[in-house]
């Protein structure tokens, strides 16, 4: 059993801390936000992640998991310290390391013996070495000669399925400079190690690069199929079939080949820009990644154009918007295609009746500038009532089986923009809808 501290109770920190305690370790999660810590002690989970609440409450009850604002005792009492703070994008697209380096300083200030410092935040290549340098300089100021190791252990959690992703990862990446640190980390992930999860042991820079290269590749894969979809529409091909057949080739694999309105979220948009920046900074170009960023922006506008081409005029048209989050099973709207598409429709005079199972809270402030054009609804059918068109923007399960009999009854219109391709085109056309998917 390891004694673990996790600095930062955001998405990555909280999920990692909770599951590591579920693996049997003693974990303390630290945050500067007192309200958040108080809430967590009372079972209030600040993020939307299916299954997380049960794990947090259970492990807190059995005293394997605790929460504190007292960074000093959290560092002094534990040997493995995860840094899981945010790395928001700076103005130039690079990841802002400020919070990571503050955490490194805090660790060095309170270090009282050997510690393994684990970087879980997504950080630019070279950040592990920066953390090491900060810790060394503070230890030198303190005239303390404690030894420590820095480990890069990037996460591959998807929002909405983070628990499953943490408990059954495709691989665990451990970038480190000493065997001692690697062995301690193997103990931390013992449950996975004995389950034969592949472990990749490497140096800090390689581990950091693996994370960026993986996310950029997936973003590129989505963008590739989105561009194929756009061509399919013009030449009469069906992207769903194209993607399925491509995915049957083991070298390509079927996942992340769903055409849609463009990728969003807190990771792909940020990480693609950051990787392009890393490349430029060292005199290289990642032209595929640069193009992916641009093409993804274009894809969102193409969706607007698709709607305009079909409906001609949007002034005073009522449109039901089903889903605003960047994907299902999250309340997160960061970089969601809806943030571009809704204002564009509003600008052209459309009245938007919006329903999302979890996105209302964040949507309220994100769409505050177009509030006059938006009516929030309590369910899909309320949103559909008296509208000219339906737009499916996020593929929540509850939108997959809409009761089309009801459409006439409540006066929902015939235009149906299925931007996630969750319905079959022919069936929808047979039902009398003017159906538009992406690439079908
Ligand atoms: C992503 C990665 O999938 C995780 O492995 C990684 O750990 C995480 O970023 C991170 O860096 O923290 P996430 O952003 O939660 O996870 O969401 P994804 O499920 O990857 O979806 C991202 C976006 O791509 C969504 O907008 C989704 O709708 C879109 N997408 C995904 C498609 O348009 N088509 C697809 O086929 C797949």
PDB file of N, CA and C in Angstrom, residues 96-171:
ATOM      1  N   UNK A  96       0.161  26.629 -20.264  1.00  0.00           N
ATOM      2  CA  UNK A  96       0.633  27.495 -19.189  1.00  0.00           C
ATOM      3  C   UNK A  96       1.020  26.631 -17.979  1.00  0.00           C
ATOM      4  N   UNK A  97       2.305  26.656 -17.654  1.00  0.00           N
ATOM      5  CA  UNK A  97       2.842  25.776 -16.618  1.00  0.00           C
ATOM      6  C   UNK A  97       2.778  26.363 -15.210  1.00  0.00           C
ATOM      7  N   UNK A  98       2.219  27.570 -15.111  1.00  0.00           N
ATOM      8  CA  UNK A  98       2.279  28.288 -13.828  1.00  0.00           C
ATOM      9  C   UNK A  98       1.853  27.425 -12.626  1.00  0.00           C
ATOM     10  N   UNK A  99       0.671  26.800 -12.751  1.00  0.00           N
ATOM     11  CA  UNK A  99       0.148  26.055 -11.602  1.00  0.00           C
ATOM     12  C   UNK A  99       1.025  24.838 -11.278  1.00  0.00           C
ATOM     13  N   UNK A 100       1.570  24.234 -12.333  1.00  0.00           N
ATOM     14  CA  UNK A 100       2.438  23.063 -12.122  1.00  0.00           C
ATOM     15  C   UNK A 100       3.674  23.479 -11.336  1.00  0.00           C
ATOM     16  N   UNK A 101       4.243  24.625 -11.694  1.00  0.00           N
ATOM     17  CA  UNK A 101       5.479  25.056 -11.025  1.00  0.00           C
ATOM     18  C   UNK A 101       5.208  25.529  -9.585  1.00  0.00           C
ATOM     19  N   UNK A 102       4.025  26.087  -9.356  1.00  0.00           N
ATOM     20  CA  UNK A 102       3.656  26.439  -7.966  1.00  0.00           C
ATOM     21  C   UNK A 102       3.561  25.158  -7.134  1.00  0.00           C
ATOM     22  N   UNK A 103       2.954  24.130  -7.719  1.00  0.00           N
ATOM     23  CA  UNK A 103       2.852  22.855  -6.990  1.00  0.00           C
ATOM     24  C   UNK A 103       4.241  22.306  -6.705  1.00  0.00           C
ATOM     25  N   UNK A 104       5.143  22.415  -7.686  1.00  0.00           N
ATOM     26  CA  UNK A 104       6.516  21.923  -7.490  1.00  0.00           C
ATOM     27  C   UNK A 104       7.189  22.685  -6.332  1.00  0.00           C
ATOM     28  N   UNK A 105       6.959  24.001  -6.296  1.00  0.00           N
ATOM     29  CA  UNK A 105       7.540  24.815  -5.207  1.00  0.00           C
ATOM     30  C   UNK A 105       6.994  24.375  -3.858  1.00  0.00           C
ATOM     31  N   UNK A 106       5.687  24.160  -3.812  1.00  0.00           N
ATOM     32  CA  UNK A 106       5.067  23.732  -2.551  1.00  0.00           C
ATOM     33  C   UNK A 106       5.670  22.409  -2.080  1.00  0.00           C
ATOM     34  N   UNK A 107       5.848  21.509  -3.021  1.00  0.00           N
ATOM     35  CA  UNK A 107       6.402  20.196  -2.647  1.00  0.00           C
ATOM     36  C   UNK A 107       7.800  20.389  -2.075  1.00  0.00           C
ATOM     37  N   UNK A 108       8.622  21.186  -2.772  1.00  0.00           N
ATOM     38  CA  UNK A 108      10.015  21.389  -2.323  1.00  0.00           C
ATOM     39  C   UNK A 108      10.059  22.093  -0.971  1.00  0.00           C
ATOM     40  N   UNK A 109       9.142  23.020  -0.758  1.00  0.00           N
ATOM     41  CA  UNK A 109       9.130  23.777   0.495  1.00  0.00           C
ATOM     42  C   UNK A 109       8.855  22.867   1.687  1.00  0.00           C
ATOM     43  N   UNK A 110       8.003  21.860   1.489  1.00  0.00           N
ATOM     44  CA  UNK A 110       7.606  21.022   2.633  1.00  0.00           C
ATOM     45  C   UNK A 110       8.241  19.632   2.609  1.00  0.00           C
ATOM     46  N   UNK A 111       9.157  19.416   1.674  1.00  0.00           N
ATOM     47  CA  UNK A 111       9.753  18.085   1.546  1.00  0.00           C
ATOM     48  C   UNK A 111      10.557  17.743   2.799  1.00  0.00           C
ATOM     49  N   UNK A 112      10.310  16.546   3.341  1.00  0.00           N
ATOM     50  CA  UNK A 112      11.005  16.143   4.579  1.00  0.00           C
ATOM     51  C   UNK A 112      11.685  14.784   4.425  1.00  0.00           C
ATOM     52  N   UNK A 113      11.838  14.345   3.181  1.00  0.00           N
ATOM     53  CA  UNK A 113      12.477  13.051   2.934  1.00  0.00           C
ATOM     54  C   UNK A 113      12.279  12.730   1.464  1.00  0.00           C
ATOM     55  N   UNK A 114      12.665  11.515   1.056  1.00  0.00           N
ATOM     56  CA  UNK A 114      12.546  11.135  -0.370  1.00  0.00           C
ATOM     57  C   UNK A 114      11.082  11.181  -0.829  1.00  0.00           C
ATOM     58  N   UNK A 115      10.862  11.795  -1.968  1.00  0.00           N
ATOM     59  CA  UNK A 115       9.511  11.841  -2.555  1.00  0.00           C
ATOM     60  C   UNK A 115       9.593  11.499  -4.042  1.00  0.00           C
ATOM     61  N   UNK A 116       8.544  10.862  -4.527  1.00  0.00           N
ATOM     62  CA  UNK A 116       8.389  10.718  -5.972  1.00  0.00           C
ATOM     63  C   UNK A 116       7.355  11.763  -6.401  1.00  0.00           C
ATOM     64  N   UNK A 117       7.762  12.651  -7.286  1.00  0.00           N
ATOM     65  CA  UNK A 117       6.857  13.708  -7.755  1.00  0.00           C
ATOM     66  C   UNK A 117       6.340  13.302  -9.139  1.00  0.00           C
ATOM     67  N   UNK A 118       5.036  13.094  -9.231  1.00  0.00           N
ATOM     68  CA  UNK A 118       4.471  12.526 -10.461  1.00  0.00           C
ATOM     69  C   UNK A 118       3.682  13.578 -11.226  1.00  0.00           C
ATOM     70  N   UNK A 119       4.096  13.847 -12.441  1.00  0.00           N
ATOM     71  CA  UNK A 119       3.384  14.791 -13.280  1.00  0.00           C
ATOM     72  C   UNK A 119       2.248  14.098 -14.002  1.00  0.00           C
ATOM     73  N   UNK A 120       1.016  14.440 -13.618  1.00  0.00           N
ATOM     74  CA  UNK A 120      -0.149  13.820 -14.263  1.00  0.00           C
ATOM     75  C   UNK A 120      -0.793  14.830 -15.213  1.00  0.00           C
ATOM     76  N   UNK A 121      -0.554  16.113 -14.955  1.00  0.00           N
ATOM     77  CA  UNK A 121      -1.107  17.137 -15.844  1.00  0.00           C
ATOM     78  C   UNK A 121      -0.464  16.990 -17.220  1.00  0.00           C
ATOM     79  N   UNK A 122      -1.204  17.413 -18.267  1.00  0.00           N
ATOM     80  CA  UNK A 122      -0.614  17.385 -19.613  1.00  0.00           C
ATOM     81  C   UNK A 122       0.319  18.581 -19.749  1.00  0.00           C
ATOM     82  N   UNK A 123       1.604  18.302 -19.867  1.00  0.00           N
ATOM     83  CA  UNK A 123       2.593  19.386 -19.848  1.00  0.00           C
ATOM     84  C   UNK A 123       3.501  19.308 -21.068  1.00  0.00           C
ATOM     85  N   UNK A 124       4.001  20.449 -21.519  1.00  0.00           N
ATOM     86  CA  UNK A 124       4.888  20.434 -22.682  1.00  0.00           C
ATOM     87  C   UNK A 124       6.137  19.598 -22.425  1.00  0.00           C
ATOM     88  N   UNK A 125       6.690  19.082 -23.509  1.00  0.00           N
ATOM     89  CA  UNK A 125       7.905  18.295 -23.369  1.00  0.00           C
ATOM     90  C   UNK A 125       8.970  19.177 -22.711  1.00  0.00           C
ATOM     91  N   UNK A 126       9.600  18.649 -21.702  1.00  0.00           N
ATOM     92  CA  UNK A 126      10.616  19.423 -20.983  1.00  0.00           C
ATOM     93  C   UNK A 126      10.113  19.901 -19.627  1.00  0.00           C
ATOM     94  N   UNK A 127       8.804  19.778 -19.386  1.00  0.00           N
ATOM     95  CA  UNK A 127       8.245  20.289 -18.129  1.00  0.00           C
ATOM     96  C   UNK A 127       8.733  19.477 -16.928  1.00  0.00           C
ATOM     97  N   UNK A 128       8.919  18.169 -17.124  1.00  0.00           N
ATOM     98  CA  UNK A 128       9.411  17.330 -16.021  1.00  0.00           C
ATOM     99  C   UNK A 128      10.750  17.844 -15.524  1.00  0.00           C
ATOM    100  N   UNK A 129      11.606  18.207 -16.475  1.00  0.00           N
ATOM    101  CA  UNK A 129      12.930  18.723 -16.099  1.00  0.00           C
ATOM    102  C   UNK A 129      12.786  20.073 -15.394  1.00  0.00           C
ATOM    103  N   UNK A 130      11.800  20.884 -15.841  1.00  0.00           N
ATOM    104  CA  UNK A 130      11.584  22.184 -15.185  1.00  0.00           C
ATOM    105  C   UNK A 130      11.146  21.979 -13.736  1.00  0.00           C
ATOM    106  N   UNK A 131      10.262  21.012 -13.526  1.00  0.00           N
ATOM    107  CA  UNK A 131       9.812  20.707 -12.161  1.00  0.00           C
ATOM    108  C   UNK A 131      11.020  20.308 -11.320  1.00  0.00           C
ATOM    109  N   UNK A 132      11.881  19.490 -11.895  1.00  0.00           N
ATOM    110  CA  UNK A 132      13.067  19.025 -11.178  1.00  0.00           C
ATOM    111  C   UNK A 132      13.941  20.216 -10.787  1.00  0.00           C
ATOM    112  N   UNK A 133      14.122  21.144 -11.736  1.00  0.00           N
ATOM    113  CA  UNK A 133      14.988  22.301 -11.480  1.00  0.00           C
ATOM    114  C   UNK A 133      14.406  23.185 -10.368  1.00  0.00           C
ATOM    115  N   UNK A 134      13.084  23.378 -10.406  1.00  0.00           N
ATOM    116  CA  UNK A 134      12.438  24.211  -9.370  1.00  0.00           C
ATOM    117  C   UNK A 134      12.636  23.568  -7.996  1.00  0.00           C
ATOM    118  N   UNK A 135      12.405  22.280  -7.923  1.00  0.00           N
ATOM    119  CA  UNK A 135      12.533  21.587  -6.631  1.00  0.00           C
ATOM    120  C   UNK A 135      13.981  21.671  -6.141  1.00  0.00           C
ATOM    121  N   UNK A 136      14.916  21.427  -7.058  1.00  0.00           N
ATOM    122  CA  UNK A 136      16.336  21.491  -6.666  1.00  0.00           C
ATOM    123  C   UNK A 136      16.701  22.869  -6.128  1.00  0.00           C
ATOM    124  N   UNK A 137      16.215  23.917  -6.797  1.00  0.00           N
ATOM    125  CA  UNK A 137      16.631  25.256  -6.375  1.00  0.00           C
ATOM    126  C   UNK A 137      16.047  25.603  -5.003  1.00  0.00           C
ATOM    127  N   UNK A 138      14.820  25.158  -4.750  1.00  0.00           N
ATOM    128  CA  UNK A 138      14.238  25.460  -3.428  1.00  0.00           C
ATOM    129  C   UNK A 138      14.915  24.637  -2.331  1.00  0.00           C
ATOM    130  N   UNK A 139      15.223  23.391  -2.650  1.00  0.00           N
ATOM    131  CA  UNK A 139      15.937  22.573  -1.646  1.00  0.00           C
ATOM    132  C   UNK A 139      17.292  23.204  -1.343  1.00  0.00           C
ATOM    133  N   UNK A 140      17.947  23.762  -2.382  1.00  0.00           N
ATOM    134  CA  UNK A 140      19.249  24.410  -2.170  1.00  0.00           C
ATOM    135  C   UNK A 140      19.087  25.633  -1.266  1.00  0.00           C
ATOM    136  N   UNK A 141      18.037  26.418  -1.522  1.00  0.00           N
ATOM    137  CA  UNK A 141      17.775  27.586  -0.648  1.00  0.00           C
ATOM    138  C   UNK A 141      17.555  27.153   0.782  1.00  0.00           C
ATOM    139  N   UNK A 142      16.820  26.035   0.928  1.00  0.00           N
ATOM    140  CA  UNK A 142      16.523  25.538   2.286  1.00  0.00           C
ATOM    141  C   UNK A 142      17.726  24.836   2.913  1.00  0.00           C
ATOM    142  N   UNK A 143      18.757  24.644   2.130  1.00  0.00           N
ATOM    143  CA  UNK A 143      19.930  23.859   2.514  1.00  0.00           C
ATOM    144  C   UNK A 143      19.522  22.471   3.000  1.00  0.00           C
ATOM    145  N   UNK A 144      18.542  21.920   2.293  1.00  0.00           N
ATOM    146  CA  UNK A 144      18.060  20.573   2.637  1.00  0.00           C
ATOM    147  C   UNK A 144      18.542  19.624   1.542  1.00  0.00           C
ATOM    148  N   UNK A 145      19.030  18.458   1.926  1.00  0.00           N
ATOM    149  CA  UNK A 145      19.520  17.581   0.856  1.00  0.00           C
ATOM    150  C   UNK A 145      18.668  16.315   0.701  1.00  0.00           C
ATOM    151  N   UNK A 146      17.339  16.518   0.656  1.00  0.00           N
ATOM    152  CA  UNK A 146      16.452  15.368   0.432  1.00  0.00           C
ATOM    153  C   UNK A 146      16.543  14.932  -1.029  1.00  0.00           C
ATOM    154  N   UNK A 147      16.490  13.634  -1.223  1.00  0.00           N
ATOM    155  CA  UNK A 147      16.505  13.198  -2.618  1.00  0.00           C
ATOM    156  C   UNK A 147      15.059  13.043  -3.110  1.00  0.00           C
ATOM    157  N   UNK A 148      14.906  13.103  -4.411  1.00  0.00           N
ATOM    158  CA  UNK A 148      13.562  12.972  -4.998  1.00  0.00           C
ATOM    159  C   UNK A 148      13.694  12.540  -6.449  1.00  0.00           C
ATOM    160  N   UNK A 149      12.601  12.068  -7.012  1.00  0.00           N
ATOM    161  CA  UNK A 149      12.561  11.755  -8.440  1.00  0.00           C
ATOM    162  C   UNK A 149      11.320  12.381  -9.043  1.00  0.00           C
ATOM    163  N   UNK A 150      11.428  12.766 -10.297  1.00  0.00           N
ATOM    164  CA  UNK A 150      10.254  13.247 -11.029  1.00  0.00           C
ATOM    165  C   UNK A 150       9.843  12.153 -12.014  1.00  0.00           C
ATOM    166  N   UNK A 151       8.544  11.896 -12.068  1.00  0.00           N
ATOM    167  CA  UNK A 151       8.007  10.889 -12.996  1.00  0.00           C
ATOM    168  C   UNK A 151       6.962  11.559 -13.885  1.00  0.00           C
ATOM    169  N   UNK A 152       6.982  11.248 -15.155  1.00  0.00           N
ATOM    170  CA  UNK A 152       5.913  11.711 -16.035  1.00  0.00           C
ATOM    171  C   UNK A 152       4.969  10.536 -16.259  1.00  0.00           C
ATOM    172  N   UNK A 153       3.730  10.719 -15.867  1.00  0.00           N
ATOM    173  CA  UNK A 153       2.731   9.642 -15.937  1.00  0.00           C
ATOM    174  C   UNK A 153       1.433  10.200 -16.524  1.00  0.00           C
ATOM    175  N   UNK A 154       1.454  10.481 -17.850  1.00  0.00           N
ATOM    176  CA  UNK A 154       0.294  11.129 -18.462  1.00  0.00           C
ATOM    177  C   UNK A 154      -0.977  10.296 -18.352  1.00  0.00           C
ATOM    178  N   UNK A 155      -2.119  11.006 -18.295  1.00  0.00           N
ATOM    179  CA  UNK A 155      -3.396  10.295 -18.188  1.00  0.00           C
ATOM    180  C   UNK A 155      -4.054  10.202 -19.560  1.00  0.00           C
ATOM    181  N   UNK A 156      -4.871   9.171 -19.705  1.00  0.00           N
ATOM    182  CA  UNK A 156      -5.602   8.985 -20.970  1.00  0.00           C
ATOM    183  C   UNK A 156      -7.095   8.816 -20.675  1.00  0.00           C
ATOM    184  N   UNK A 157      -7.596   9.668 -19.788  1.00  0.00           N
ATOM    185  CA  UNK A 157      -8.995   9.549 -19.376  1.00  0.00           C
ATOM    186  C   UNK A 157      -9.889  10.319 -20.316  1.00  0.00           C
ATOM    187  N   UNK A 158     -10.996   9.700 -20.714  1.00  0.00           N
ATOM    188  CA  UNK A 158     -11.995  10.433 -21.473  1.00  0.00           C
ATOM    189  C   UNK A 158     -13.093  10.867 -20.523  1.00  0.00           C
ATOM    190  N   UNK A 159     -13.502  12.109 -20.614  1.00  0.00           N
ATOM    191  CA  UNK A 159     -14.621  12.553 -19.791  1.00  0.00           C
ATOM    192  C   UNK A 159     -15.809  11.666 -20.101  1.00  0.00           C
ATOM    193  N   UNK A 160     -16.546  11.322 -19.064  1.00  0.00           N
ATOM    194  CA  UNK A 160     -17.738  10.487 -19.265  1.00  0.00           C
ATOM    195  C   UNK A 160     -17.434   8.999 -19.139  1.00  0.00           C
ATOM    196  N   UNK A 161     -16.179   8.608 -19.388  1.00  0.00           N
ATOM    197  CA  UNK A 161     -15.823   7.201 -19.157  1.00  0.00           C
ATOM    198  C   UNK A 161     -14.479   7.114 -18.454  1.00  0.00           C
ATOM    199  N   UNK A 162     -14.232   8.105 -17.604  1.00  0.00           N
ATOM    200  CA  UNK A 162     -12.928   8.210 -16.939  1.00  0.00           C
ATOM    201  C   UNK A 162     -12.659   7.060 -15.970  1.00  0.00           C
ATOM    202  N   UNK A 163     -13.701   6.589 -15.307  1.00  0.00           N
ATOM    203  CA  UNK A 163     -13.510   5.521 -14.311  1.00  0.00           C
ATOM    204  C   UNK A 163     -13.036   4.254 -15.039  1.00  0.00           C
ATOM    205  N   UNK A 164     -13.777   3.913 -16.068  1.00  0.00           N
ATOM    206  CA  UNK A 164     -13.434   2.744 -16.881  1.00  0.00           C
ATOM    207  C   UNK A 164     -12.014   2.909 -17.461  1.00  0.00           C
ATOM    208  N   UNK A 165     -11.712   4.093 -17.975  1.00  0.00           N
ATOM    209  CA  UNK A 165     -10.398   4.340 -18.588  1.00  0.00           C
ATOM    210  C   UNK A 165      -9.270   4.215 -17.562  1.00  0.00           C
ATOM    211  N   UNK A 166      -9.515   4.662 -16.324  1.00  0.00           N
ATOM    212  CA  UNK A 166      -8.461   4.585 -15.301  1.00  0.00           C
ATOM    213  C   UNK A 166      -8.283   3.141 -14.817  1.00  0.00           C
ATOM    214  N   UNK A 167      -9.410   2.440 -14.699  1.00  0.00           N
ATOM    215  CA  UNK A 167      -9.331   1.080 -14.139  1.00  0.00           C
ATOM    216  C   UNK A 167      -8.890   0.050 -15.170  1.00  0.00           C
ATOM    217  N   UNK A 168      -9.157   0.349 -16.452  1.00  0.00           N
ATOM    218  CA  UNK A 168      -8.783  -0.600 -17.511  1.00  0.00           C
ATOM    219  C   UNK A 168      -8.048   0.135 -18.629  1.00  0.00           C
ATOM    220  N   UNK A 169      -6.893   0.693 -18.340  1.00  0.00           N
ATOM    221  CA  UNK A 169      -6.203   1.477 -19.377  1.00  0.00           C
ATOM    222  C   UNK A 169      -5.585   0.581 -20.446  1.00  0.00           C
ATOM    223  N   UNK A 170      -5.409   1.146 -21.644  1.00  0.00           N
ATOM    224  CA  UNK A 170      -4.727   0.403 -22.705  1.00  0.00           C
ATOM    225  C   UNK A 170      -3.249   0.266 -22.366  1.00  0.00           C
ATOM    226  N   UNK A 171      -2.721   1.267 -21.651  1.00  0.00           N
ATOM    227  CA  UNK A 171      -1.314   1.235 -21.250  1.00  0.00           C
ATOM    228  C   UNK A 171      -1.092   2.235 -20.121  1.00  0.00           C
TER     229      UNK A 171
END
